[in-house]
PDB file of C-alpha atoms in Angstrom:
ATOM      1  CA  MET A   1      16.081  19.030  -1.811  1.00  0.00           C
ATOM      2  CA  GLY A   2      13.864  16.159  -1.185  1.00  0.00           C
ATOM      3  CA  THR A   3      14.804  12.393  -1.177  1.00  0.00           C
ATOM      4  CA  LEU A   4      12.724  12.060  -4.062  1.00  0.00           C
ATOM      5  CA  ASN A   5      13.375  14.763  -6.098  1.00  0.00           C
ATOM      6  CA  GLY A   6      12.043  13.941 -10.380  1.00  0.00           C
ATOM      7  CA  LYS A   7      10.554  10.636  -8.927  1.00  0.00           C
ATOM      8  CA  LYS A   8       7.145   9.367  -9.794  1.00  0.00           C
ATOM      9  CA  VAL A   9       5.471   8.054  -8.046  1.00  0.00           C
ATOM     10  CA  LEU A  10       1.863   6.017  -7.880  1.00  0.00           C
ATOM     11  CA  VAL A  11      -0.279   5.152  -4.828  1.00  0.00           C
ATOM     12  CA  THR A  12      -3.428   3.356  -4.500  1.00  0.00           C
ATOM     13  CA  GLY A  13      -5.650   4.371  -2.138  1.00  0.00           C
ATOM     14  CA  GLY A  14      -4.106   6.900  -1.544  1.00  0.00           C
ATOM     15  CA  SER A  15      -7.060   9.353  -0.357  1.00  0.00           C
ATOM     16  CA  ARG A  16      -7.523   8.776   3.081  1.00  0.00           C
ATOM     17  CA  GLY A  17      -5.914   7.180   5.899  1.00  0.00           C
ATOM     18  CA  ILE A  18      -2.006   5.262   5.343  1.00  0.00           C
ATOM     19  CA  GLY A  19      -2.072   6.086   1.800  1.00  0.00           C
ATOM     20  CA  ALA A  20      -2.644  10.058   2.241  1.00  0.00           C
ATOM     21  CA  GLY A  21      -0.274  10.395   4.599  1.00  0.00           C
ATOM     22  CA  ILE A  22       2.471   8.196   1.999  1.00  0.00           C
ATOM     23  CA  ALA A  23       1.145  10.624  -1.021  1.00  0.00           C
ATOM     24  CA  GLN A  24       1.491  13.668   1.259  1.00  0.00           C
ATOM     25  CA  ARG A  25       5.450  12.593   2.523  1.00  0.00           C
ATOM     26  CA  LEU A  26       6.542  11.852  -1.112  1.00  0.00           C
ATOM     27  CA  ALA A  27       5.294  15.205  -2.659  1.00  0.00           C
ATOM     28  CA  LYS A  28       7.479  16.480   0.617  1.00  0.00           C
ATOM     29  CA  GLU A  29       9.531  14.927  -0.417  1.00  0.00           C
ATOM     30  CA  GLY A  30       9.986  16.512  -4.066  1.00  0.00           C
ATOM     31  CA  ALA A  31       7.802  12.802  -6.497  1.00  0.00           C
ATOM     32  CA  ARG A  32       5.393  14.013  -8.429  1.00  0.00           C
ATOM     33  CA  VAL A  33       2.418  11.760  -7.064  1.00  0.00           C
ATOM     34  CA  ALA A  34      -0.529   9.511  -8.618  1.00  0.00           C
ATOM     35  CA  ILE A  35      -3.344   8.734  -6.420  1.00  0.00           C
ATOM     36  CA  THR A  36      -6.448   6.553  -6.724  1.00  0.00           C
ATOM     37  CA  TYR A  37      -9.694   6.054  -5.517  1.00  0.00           C
ATOM     38  CA  THR A  38     -12.665   4.204  -5.739  1.00  0.00           C
ATOM     39  CA  SER A  39     -14.879   6.081  -3.899  1.00  0.00           C
ATOM     40  CA  ARG A  40     -15.102   9.680  -2.463  1.00  0.00           C
ATOM     41  CA  PRO A  41     -13.436  11.935  -5.583  1.00  0.00           C
ATOM     42  CA  GLU A  42     -14.099  14.870  -3.351  1.00  0.00           C
ATOM     43  CA  ALA A  43     -11.098  13.814  -0.581  1.00  0.00           C
ATOM     44  CA  ALA A  44      -9.204  12.464  -3.519  1.00  0.00           C
ATOM     45  CA  GLU A  45      -8.892  15.927  -4.540  1.00  0.00           C
ATOM     46  CA  THR A  46      -8.494  17.707  -1.411  1.00  0.00           C
ATOM     47  CA  ILE A  47      -5.878  15.660  -0.739  1.00  0.00           C
ATOM     48  CA  ILE A  48      -4.439  16.262  -4.089  1.00  0.00           C
ATOM     49  CA  LYS A  49      -4.616  20.014  -3.287  1.00  0.00           C
ATOM     50  CA  GLY A  50      -2.678  19.830  -0.157  1.00  0.00           C
ATOM     51  CA  LEU A  51       0.587  18.684  -1.599  1.00  0.00           C
ATOM     52  CA  PRO A  52       3.544  20.692  -1.877  1.00  0.00           C
ATOM     53  CA  GLY A  53       4.934  21.196  -5.427  1.00  0.00           C
ATOM     54  CA  GLU A  54       2.900  20.783  -8.550  1.00  0.00           C
ATOM     55  CA  GLY A  55       1.614  18.589 -11.645  1.00  0.00           C
ATOM     56  CA  HIS A  56       0.183  15.719  -8.558  1.00  0.00           C
ATOM     57  CA  VAL A  57      -3.448  13.925 -10.167  1.00  0.00           C
ATOM     58  CA  SER A  58      -6.001  11.312  -8.749  1.00  0.00           C
ATOM     59  CA  LEU A  59      -7.656   8.887 -10.902  1.00  0.00           C
ATOM     60  CA  GLU A  60     -11.084   6.569  -9.723  1.00  0.00           C
ATOM     61  CA  MET A  61      -9.326   2.922 -10.171  1.00  0.00           C
ATOM     62  CA  ASN A  62     -11.100   0.066  -8.339  1.00  0.00           C
ATOM     63  CA  ILE A  63      -8.096  -2.843  -8.306  1.00  0.00           C
ATOM     64  CA  SER A  64     -10.526  -5.263  -8.129  1.00  0.00           C
ATOM     65  CA  GLU A  65     -11.523  -4.424 -12.184  1.00  0.00           C
ATOM     66  CA  GLU A  66      -8.382  -5.453 -13.910  1.00  0.00           C
ATOM     67  CA  SER A  67     -10.110  -3.416 -17.312  1.00  0.00           C
ATOM     68  CA  SER A  68      -9.919  -0.467 -14.166  1.00  0.00           C
ATOM     69  CA  ILE A  69      -6.405  -1.238 -13.258  1.00  0.00           C
ATOM     70  CA  GLU A  70      -5.168  -1.418 -16.666  1.00  0.00           C
ATOM     71  CA  GLU A  71      -7.706   1.500 -18.140  1.00  0.00           C
ATOM     72  CA  GLY A  72      -5.669   3.544 -14.633  1.00  0.00           C
ATOM     73  CA  ILE A  73      -2.405   2.900 -14.937  1.00  0.00           C
ATOM     74  CA  ASN A  74      -2.005   3.757 -18.381  1.00  0.00           C
ATOM     75  CA  THR A  75      -3.791   7.054 -18.128  1.00  0.00           C
ATOM     76  CA  VAL A  76      -0.653   7.398 -15.297  1.00  0.00           C
ATOM     77  CA  LEU A  77       2.294   6.434 -17.899  1.00  0.00           C
ATOM     78  CA  GLU A  78       0.678   9.219 -20.608  1.00  0.00           C
ATOM     79  CA  THR A  79       0.298  12.000 -17.791  1.00  0.00           C
ATOM     80  CA  PHE A  80       3.659  11.468 -16.210  1.00  0.00           C
ATOM     81  CA  ASN A  81       5.638   9.952 -18.646  1.00  0.00           C
ATOM     82  CA  GLY A  82       6.383   6.585 -16.664  1.00  0.00           C
ATOM     83  CA  LEU A  83       6.914   6.151 -13.631  1.00  0.00           C
ATOM     84  CA  ASP A  84      10.299   5.513 -11.080  1.00  0.00           C
ATOM     85  CA  GLY A  85       7.927   4.161  -8.058  1.00  0.00           C
ATOM     86  CA  LEU A  86       4.255   1.982  -6.401  1.00  0.00           C
ATOM     87  CA  VAL A  87       2.861   2.018  -4.071  1.00  0.00           C
ATOM     88  CA  ASN A  88       0.350  -0.558  -3.743  1.00  0.00           C
ATOM     89  CA  ASN A  89      -1.580   0.522  -0.225  1.00  0.00           C
ATOM     90  CA  ALA A  90      -5.179   0.112  -1.226  1.00  0.00           C
ATOM     91  CA  GLY A  91      -7.443  -3.077   0.347  1.00  0.00           C
ATOM     92  CA  ILE A  92     -10.045  -3.681   1.673  1.00  0.00           C
ATOM     93  CA  THR A  93     -11.624  -6.077   5.126  1.00  0.00           C
ATOM     94  CA  SER A  94     -14.588  -8.704   5.087  1.00  0.00           C
ATOM     95  CA  ASP A  95     -14.155  -9.786   8.383  1.00  0.00           C
ATOM     96  CA  GLN A  96     -16.136 -12.344  10.296  1.00  0.00           C
ATOM     97  CA  LEU A  97     -15.158 -16.334  11.938  1.00  0.00           C
ATOM     98  CA  LEU A  98     -14.682 -18.958   9.472  1.00  0.00           C
ATOM     99  CA  LEU A  99     -17.952 -20.914  10.638  1.00  0.00           C
ATOM    100  CA  ARG A 100     -19.351 -17.350   9.165  1.00  0.00           C
ATOM    101  CA  MET A 101     -17.443 -16.354   6.482  1.00  0.00           C
ATOM    102  CA  LYS A 102     -19.364 -16.511   3.312  1.00  0.00           C
ATOM    103  CA  THR A 103     -16.942 -17.051   0.264  1.00  0.00           C
ATOM    104  CA  GLU A 104     -17.672 -14.839  -1.117  1.00  0.00           C
ATOM    105  CA  ASP A 105     -16.349 -12.797   1.257  1.00  0.00           C
ATOM    106  CA  PHE A 106     -13.189 -14.669   1.337  1.00  0.00           C
ATOM    107  CA  ASP A 107     -12.919 -14.136  -2.104  1.00  0.00           C
ATOM    108  CA  LYS A 108     -13.433 -10.135  -2.829  1.00  0.00           C
ATOM    109  CA  VAL A 109     -11.074  -9.898  -0.229  1.00  0.00           C
ATOM    110  CA  ILE A 110      -8.157 -12.316  -2.239  1.00  0.00           C
ATOM    111  CA  GLN A 111      -9.157 -10.634  -5.354  1.00  0.00           C
ATOM    112  CA  THR A 112      -8.761  -6.954  -3.898  1.00  0.00           C
ATOM    113  CA  ASN A 113      -5.875  -7.112  -1.622  1.00  0.00           C
ATOM    114  CA  LEU A 114      -3.595 -10.158  -4.128  1.00  0.00           C
ATOM    115  CA  ARG A 115      -5.063  -9.974  -7.232  1.00  0.00           C
ATOM    116  CA  GLY A 116      -4.901  -6.531  -7.733  1.00  0.00           C
ATOM    117  CA  THR A 117      -1.269  -5.956  -6.028  1.00  0.00           C
ATOM    118  CA  PHE A 118      -0.415  -8.749  -9.155  1.00  0.00           C
ATOM    119  CA  LEU A 119      -2.555  -6.859 -11.699  1.00  0.00           C
ATOM    120  CA  CYS A 120      -1.167  -3.028 -10.602  1.00  0.00           C
ATOM    121  CA  THR A 121       2.123  -4.944 -10.473  1.00  0.00           C
ATOM    122  CA  LYS A 122       2.664  -5.852 -13.395  1.00  0.00           C
ATOM    123  CA  ALA A 123       0.961  -2.838 -15.203  1.00  0.00           C
ATOM    124  CA  VAL A 124       3.675  -1.052 -14.312  1.00  0.00           C
ATOM    125  CA  MET A 125       6.655  -4.118 -15.462  1.00  0.00           C
ATOM    126  CA  LYS A 126       7.129  -2.860 -18.671  1.00  0.00           C
ATOM    127  CA  PRO A 127       8.107   0.963 -18.548  1.00  0.00           C
ATOM    128  CA  MET A 128      10.463   0.094 -15.346  1.00  0.00           C
ATOM    129  CA  MET A 129      12.006  -2.693 -17.150  1.00  0.00           C
ATOM    130  CA  LYS A 130      12.440  -0.099 -19.488  1.00  0.00           C
ATOM    131  CA  ALA A 131      14.096   2.304 -17.780  1.00  0.00           C
ATOM    132  CA  ARG A 132      15.918  -0.417 -15.748  1.00  0.00           C
ATOM    133  CA  ASN A 133      14.928   1.511 -12.837  1.00  0.00           C
ATOM    134  CA  GLY A 134      11.835   0.690 -10.158  1.00  0.00           C
ATOM    135  CA  SER A 135      10.803   0.589  -6.961  1.00  0.00           C
ATOM    136  CA  ILE A 136       7.664  -1.290  -5.753  1.00  0.00           C
ATOM    137  CA  VAL A 137       5.860  -1.018  -2.276  1.00  0.00           C
ATOM    138  CA  ASN A 138       3.941  -3.325  -1.046  1.00  0.00           C
ATOM    139  CA  LEU A 139       1.469  -3.020   1.679  1.00  0.00           C
ATOM    140  CA  SER A 140       0.761  -5.605   3.765  1.00  0.00           C
ATOM    141  CA  SER A 141      -0.076  -6.431   7.656  1.00  0.00           C
ATOM    142  CA  VAL A 142       0.808  -7.880  11.085  1.00  0.00           C
ATOM    143  CA  ILE A 143      -1.863  -9.938  10.368  1.00  0.00           C
ATOM    144  CA  ALA A 144      -0.038 -11.434   7.960  1.00  0.00           C
ATOM    145  CA  GLN A 145       2.049 -13.002  11.124  1.00  0.00           C
ATOM    146  CA  MET A 146       0.539 -12.869  14.093  1.00  0.00           C
ATOM    147  CA  GLY A 147      -2.791 -13.425  12.743  1.00  0.00           C
ATOM    148  CA  ASN A 148      -6.618 -12.544  14.643  1.00  0.00           C
ATOM    149  CA  PRO A 149      -9.460 -14.104  14.541  1.00  0.00           C
ATOM    150  CA  GLY A 150     -11.974 -13.653  12.344  1.00  0.00           C
ATOM    151  CA  GLN A 151      -9.806 -12.161   9.236  1.00  0.00           C
ATOM    152  CA  ALA A 152      -8.596 -15.776   8.023  1.00  0.00           C
ATOM    153  CA  ASN A 153      -8.671 -14.037   4.652  1.00  0.00           C
ATOM    154  CA  TYR A 154      -7.199 -10.905   4.822  1.00  0.00           C
ATOM    155  CA  ALA A 155      -4.042 -12.963   6.478  1.00  0.00           C
ATOM    156  CA  ALA A 156      -4.473 -15.094   4.152  1.00  0.00           C
ATOM    157  CA  SER A 157      -4.841 -12.650   1.336  1.00  0.00           C
ATOM    158  CA  LYS A 158      -1.732 -10.580   3.265  1.00  0.00           C
ATOM    159  CA  GLY A 159       0.889 -13.352   4.010  1.00  0.00           C
ATOM    160  CA  GLY A 160       0.083 -14.383   0.078  1.00  0.00           C
ATOM    161  CA  LEU A 161       1.285 -11.042  -0.898  1.00  0.00           C
ATOM    162  CA  GLU A 162       4.482 -11.380   0.914  1.00  0.00           C
ATOM    163  CA  ALA A 163       5.123 -14.309   0.188  1.00  0.00           C
ATOM    164  CA  MET A 164       4.728 -13.340  -3.711  1.00  0.00           C
ATOM    165  CA  THR A 165       6.770 -10.022  -3.417  1.00  0.00           C
ATOM    166  CA  ARG A 166       9.745 -12.134  -2.063  1.00  0.00           C
ATOM    167  CA  SER A 167       9.486 -13.763  -6.004  1.00  0.00           C
ATOM    168  CA  MET A 168       8.316 -11.356  -7.685  1.00  0.00           C
ATOM    169  CA  ALA A 169      11.899  -8.968  -6.284  1.00  0.00           C
ATOM    170  CA  LEU A 170      13.660 -12.557  -7.396  1.00  0.00           C
ATOM    171  CA  GLU A 171      12.798 -12.348 -10.809  1.00  0.00           C
ATOM    172  CA  MET A 172      13.376  -8.044 -11.565  1.00  0.00           C
ATOM    173  CA  ALA A 173      16.405  -7.623  -9.198  1.00  0.00           C
ATOM    174  CA  SER A 174      18.677  -8.087 -12.328  1.00  0.00           C
ATOM    175  CA  ARG A 175      16.581  -5.255 -13.877  1.00  0.00           C
ATOM    176  CA  ASN A 176      16.748  -2.922 -11.321  1.00  0.00           C
ATOM    177  CA  ILE A 177      13.263  -3.186  -9.844  1.00  0.00           C
ATOM    178  CA  ARG A 178      12.978  -3.183  -6.284  1.00  0.00           C
ATOM    179  CA  MET A 179      10.517  -4.874  -3.816  1.00  0.00           C
ATOM    180  CA  ASN A 180       9.828  -4.661  -0.082  1.00  0.00           C
ATOM    181  CA  CYS A 181       6.605  -4.736   1.942  1.00  0.00           C
ATOM    182  CA  ILE A 182       5.570  -2.712   4.651  1.00  0.00           C
ATOM    183  CA  ALA A 183       4.129  -4.795   7.405  1.00  0.00           C
ATOM    184  CA  PRO A 184       2.508  -1.952   9.772  1.00  0.00           C
ATOM    185  CA  GLY A 185       0.730  -2.715  12.880  1.00  0.00           C
ATOM    186  CA  PHE A 186      -2.111  -1.285  14.479  1.00  0.00           C
ATOM    187  CA  ILE A 187      -2.345   2.729  12.836  1.00  0.00           C
ATOM    188  CA  ALA A 188      -4.321   5.923  14.113  1.00  0.00           C
ATOM    189  CA  THR A 189      -7.001   6.652  11.265  1.00  0.00           C
ATOM    190  CA  GLU A 190     -10.403   7.218  10.828  1.00  0.00           C
ATOM    191  CA  MET A 191     -10.994   3.719  11.354  1.00  0.00           C
ATOM    192  CA  THR A 192      -8.858   3.129  15.045  1.00  0.00           C
ATOM    193  CA  GLU A 193     -10.950   6.502  15.587  1.00  0.00           C
ATOM    194  CA  SER A 194     -14.176   5.284  15.046  1.00  0.00           C
ATOM    195  CA  LEU A 195     -13.282   2.326  18.263  1.00  0.00           C
ATOM    196  CA  GLU A 196     -14.462   2.647  21.799  1.00  0.00           C
ATOM    197  CA  ILE A 197     -11.809   4.507  23.904  1.00  0.00           C
ATOM    198  CA  LYS A 198     -11.576   0.787  26.014  1.00  0.00           C
ATOM    199  CA  GLN A 199     -10.820  -0.368  22.846  1.00  0.00           C
ATOM    200  CA  GLN A 200      -8.255   1.684  21.424  1.00  0.00           C
ATOM    201  CA  GLU A 201      -6.492   1.855  25.080  1.00  0.00           C
ATOM    202  CA  ALA A 202      -6.362  -2.028  25.312  1.00  0.00           C
ATOM    203  CA  ILE A 203      -4.797  -1.975  21.534  1.00  0.00           C
ATOM    204  CA  LYS A 204      -2.052   0.315  23.059  1.00  0.00           C
ATOM    205  CA  GLU A 205      -1.843  -1.909  26.167  1.00  0.00           C
ATOM    206  CA  ARG A 206      -0.079  -4.366  23.672  1.00  0.00           C
ATOM    207  CA  ILE A 207       1.666  -2.414  22.201  1.00  0.00           C
ATOM    208  CA  PRO A 208       5.442  -2.335  23.090  1.00  0.00           C
ATOM    209  CA  LEU A 209       6.055   1.264  22.632  1.00  0.00           C
ATOM    210  CA  GLY A 210       3.172   2.175  24.122  1.00  0.00           C
ATOM    211  CA  ARG A 211       1.272   3.755  21.048  1.00  0.00           C
ATOM    212  CA  MET A 212      -0.561   3.272  17.965  1.00  0.00           C
ATOM    213  CA  GLY A 213       1.728   4.053  15.302  1.00  0.00           C
ATOM    214  CA  THR A 214       0.877   7.311  12.504  1.00  0.00           C
ATOM    215  CA  PRO A 215       0.599   7.213   9.285  1.00  0.00           C
ATOM    216  CA  GLU A 216       3.747   8.985   9.106  1.00  0.00           C
ATOM    217  CA  ASP A 217       5.896   6.511  10.763  1.00  0.00           C
ATOM    218  CA  ILE A 218       5.182   4.441   7.402  1.00  0.00           C
ATOM    219  CA  ALA A 219       4.614   7.132   5.343  1.00  0.00           C
ATOM    220  CA  ALA A 220       8.795   7.339   6.311  1.00  0.00           C
ATOM    221  CA  LEU A 221       9.898   3.809   5.601  1.00  0.00           C
ATOM    222  CA  THR A 222       8.000   3.717   2.466  1.00  0.00           C
ATOM    223  CA  ALA A 223       9.632   7.168   0.963  1.00  0.00           C
ATOM    224  CA  PHE A 224      13.448   5.464   1.690  1.00  0.00           C
ATOM    225  CA  LEU A 225      12.840   2.302   0.385  1.00  0.00           C
ATOM    226  CA  LEU A 226      11.038   4.455  -2.730  1.00  0.00           C
ATOM    227  CA  SER A 227      14.331   7.057  -2.738  1.00  0.00           C
ATOM    228  CA  ASP A 228      17.660   5.759  -3.821  1.00  0.00           C
ATOM    229  CA  GLY A 229      19.040   5.060  -0.509  1.00  0.00           C
ATOM    230  CA  GLY A 230      17.152   2.310  -0.496  1.00  0.00           C
ATOM    231  CA  SER A 231      18.479   0.659  -3.481  1.00  0.00           C
ATOM    232  CA  TYR A 232      20.023  -2.281  -2.048  1.00  0.00           C
ATOM    233  CA  ILE A 233      16.825  -3.914  -0.143  1.00  0.00           C
ATOM    234  CA  THR A 234      14.794  -6.087  -2.300  1.00  0.00           C
ATOM    235  CA  GLY A 235      12.834  -8.810  -1.044  1.00  0.00           C
ATOM    236  CA  GLN A 236      12.111  -7.548   2.872  1.00  0.00           C
ATOM    237  CA  VAL A 237       8.888  -7.255   4.421  1.00  0.00           C
ATOM    238  CA  ILE A 238       9.932  -4.706   7.177  1.00  0.00           C
ATOM    239  CA  GLN A 239       7.825  -4.530  10.393  1.00  0.00           C
ATOM    240  CA  VAL A 240       6.272  -1.544  11.257  1.00  0.00           C
ATOM    241  CA  ASN A 241       4.695  -1.862  14.642  1.00  0.00           C
ATOM    242  CA  GLY A 242       5.419  -0.569  17.647  1.00  0.00           C
ATOM    243  CA  GLY A 243       7.142  -3.958  18.863  1.00  0.00           C
ATOM    244  CA  LEU A 244       3.959  -5.699  19.129  1.00  0.00           C
ATOM    245  CA  TYR A 245       4.972  -9.148  16.510  1.00  0.00           C
ATOM    246  CA  MET A 246       8.903  -9.813  17.041  1.00  0.00           C
TER     247      MET A 246
END
């Protein structure tokens, strides 16, 4: 039996990379999973068809648009008749050194990564409060702690996400709703695989464990935090970075 048997979970940005890895692990643990995408519906459908179990769904949802979030999450709530878990994974980058960064690029990253997570979380609160049960996992980043040149907007969005998570955890604990962050380090995905071999090796040299993480490394912790095994953990930021930042 899986640790998530019977639980219903929404994963934003679940059509590739870390989000896809999380969806696969949750389904393997017995959860019924919904994933969202903003483009490449065929990729999302491929992920859904490959998940073990039944009743999984994919839907288009843009987390930078409030109306899209409301429509998407309402659809999932109606289809699943409630939600036990939410994984706020979807996010973007728009990297540039501070002096060259356009205001719209700063605003776009904050609106998607921080405001979008706020709106998704708010949209599932009422049914979770009514059920007096729920677990929400927000995907942060090691960049929120250590910073990175050219990513002031991204670091700000993830740092804000961690602070927001702690405040929300305090608000909702009395209703048995838990909120935590996972802060991945460098994870081997399509984005890192596109780097030159020399760049990949330079990254690995900075990591004490000597390798990049995998989506499964993040997915395993996500599944635990969503499960009853994580029932006494809330308001935390858990690092999964191979020792890159301690």
